[in-house]
Coordinates of C-alpha atoms in Angstrom, one line a residue:
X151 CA 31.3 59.6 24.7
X152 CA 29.8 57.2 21.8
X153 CA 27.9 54.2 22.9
X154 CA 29.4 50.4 22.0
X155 CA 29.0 49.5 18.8
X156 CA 26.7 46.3 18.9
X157 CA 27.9 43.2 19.0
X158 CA 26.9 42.4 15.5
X159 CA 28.8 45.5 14.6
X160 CA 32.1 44.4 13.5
X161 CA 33.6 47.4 12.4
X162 CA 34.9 49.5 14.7
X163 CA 37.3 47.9 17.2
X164 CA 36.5 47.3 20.9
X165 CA 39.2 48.7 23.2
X166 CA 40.3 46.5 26.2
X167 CA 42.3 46.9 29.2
X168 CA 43.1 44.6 32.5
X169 CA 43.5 47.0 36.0
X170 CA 42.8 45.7 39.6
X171 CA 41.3 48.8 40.1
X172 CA 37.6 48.8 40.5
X173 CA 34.9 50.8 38.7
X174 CA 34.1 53.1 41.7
X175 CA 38.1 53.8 41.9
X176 CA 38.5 55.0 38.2
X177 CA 36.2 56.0 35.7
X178 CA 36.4 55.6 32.1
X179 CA 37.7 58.8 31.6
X180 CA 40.7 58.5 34.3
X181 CA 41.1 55.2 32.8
X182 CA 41.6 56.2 29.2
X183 CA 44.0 59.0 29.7
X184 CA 45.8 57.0 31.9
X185 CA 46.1 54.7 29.2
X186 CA 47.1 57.6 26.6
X187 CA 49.5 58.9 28.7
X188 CA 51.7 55.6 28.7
X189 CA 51.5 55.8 25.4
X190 CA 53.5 58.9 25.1
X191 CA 56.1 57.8 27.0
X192 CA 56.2 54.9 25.0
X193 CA 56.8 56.3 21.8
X194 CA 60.0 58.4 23.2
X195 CA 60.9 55.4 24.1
X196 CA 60.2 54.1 20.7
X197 CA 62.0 57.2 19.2
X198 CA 64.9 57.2 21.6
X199 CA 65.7 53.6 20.7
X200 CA 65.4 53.7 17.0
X201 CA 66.8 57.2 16.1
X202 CA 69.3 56.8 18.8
X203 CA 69.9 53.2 18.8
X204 CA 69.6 53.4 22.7
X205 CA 68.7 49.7 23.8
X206 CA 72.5 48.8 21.6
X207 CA 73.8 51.1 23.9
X208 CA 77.5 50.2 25.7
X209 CA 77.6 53.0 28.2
X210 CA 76.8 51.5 31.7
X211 CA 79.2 53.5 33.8
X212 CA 77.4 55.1 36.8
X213 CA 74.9 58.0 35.7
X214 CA 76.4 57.8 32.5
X215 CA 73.3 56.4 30.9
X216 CA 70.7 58.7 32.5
X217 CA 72.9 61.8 31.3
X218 CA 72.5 60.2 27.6
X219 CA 69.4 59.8 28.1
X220 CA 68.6 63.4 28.8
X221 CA 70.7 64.6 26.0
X222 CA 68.4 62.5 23.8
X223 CA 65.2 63.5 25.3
X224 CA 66.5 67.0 24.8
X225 CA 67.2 66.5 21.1
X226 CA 63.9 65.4 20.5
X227 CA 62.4 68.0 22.6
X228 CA 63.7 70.6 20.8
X229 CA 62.9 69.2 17.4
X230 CA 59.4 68.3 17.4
X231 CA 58.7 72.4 18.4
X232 CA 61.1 73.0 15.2
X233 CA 58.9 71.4 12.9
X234 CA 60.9 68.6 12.1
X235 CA 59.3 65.4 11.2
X236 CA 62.3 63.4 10.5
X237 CA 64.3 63.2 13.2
X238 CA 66.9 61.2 11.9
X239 CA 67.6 63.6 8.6
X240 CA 67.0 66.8 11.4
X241 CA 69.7 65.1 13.5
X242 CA 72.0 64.7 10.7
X243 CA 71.7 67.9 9.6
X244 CA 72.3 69.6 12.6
X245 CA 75.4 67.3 13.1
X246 CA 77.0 69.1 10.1
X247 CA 77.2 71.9 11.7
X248 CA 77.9 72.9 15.7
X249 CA 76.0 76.3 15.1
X250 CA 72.8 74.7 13.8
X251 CA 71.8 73.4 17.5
X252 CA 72.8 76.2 19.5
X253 CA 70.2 78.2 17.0
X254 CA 67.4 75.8 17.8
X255 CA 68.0 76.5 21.6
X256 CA 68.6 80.2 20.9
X257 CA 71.6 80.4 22.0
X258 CA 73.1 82.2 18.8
X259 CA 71.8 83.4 15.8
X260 CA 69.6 80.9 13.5
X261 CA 71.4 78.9 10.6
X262 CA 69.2 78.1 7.9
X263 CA 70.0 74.6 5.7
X264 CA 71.8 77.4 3.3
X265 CA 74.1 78.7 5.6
X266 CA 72.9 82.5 6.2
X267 CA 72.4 83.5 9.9
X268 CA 69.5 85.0 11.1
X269 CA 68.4 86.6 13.7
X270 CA 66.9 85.4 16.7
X271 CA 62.8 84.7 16.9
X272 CA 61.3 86.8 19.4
X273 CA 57.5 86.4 20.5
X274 CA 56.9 82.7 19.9
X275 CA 57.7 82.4 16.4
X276 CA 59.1 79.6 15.0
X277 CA 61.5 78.9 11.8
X278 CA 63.0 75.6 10.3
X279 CA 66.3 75.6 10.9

């Protein structure tokens, strides 16, 4: 791990954090990927909300929400793998067309953004669909 900058060193940014734990009960090192780890779940969050709109949301019947909610996180889990990088375009264009998901899941034969089929990838390889 780097030292602290000095206080005279203005540069680089000092990282701070507020816990009621002490310093016997959690290290830097537990601390930081602590930290790290909310921030993943904080930017599904992000991308749930803004790609799916899901804090505008109307759906409050029973477990209807949660099961939304798993559809998203399944969206975006199989995207990221995929390649894509825009979600929003990648969601649009798989909307266009009902194969185009079940492809990504491997469920049928792959669609590419021309319309040809191909086969399915065997052994951990990965096209854009």
């Amino acid at each position: 791990m780097e030292p602290w900058p000095s206080r005279s060193d203005t540069r680089r940014p000092r990282p701070h954090a507020v816990t009621s734990l002490t310093a016997e009960q959690a290290t830097l090192a537990e601390l930081t990927n602590f930290i790290r780890g909310h921030w993943k779940i904080e930017a599904l969050h992000h991308v749930r909300d803004v790609r799916f709109t899901e804090d505008a949301s109307q759906l409050r019947a029973a477990t209807v929400p949660r099961a939304m909610a798993t559809w998203r996180n399944l969206a975006i889990a199989v995207l990221r793998p995929a390649g894509e990088t825009n979600t929003a375009s990648a969601l649009r264009h798989n909307a266009r067309d009902a194969r185009r998901p079940l492809a990504l899941l491997g469920l049928t034969n792959r669609t590419s953004r021309h319309g040809e089929c191909r086969p399915p990838v065997r052994g951990g390889g990965r096209h854009r669909v």
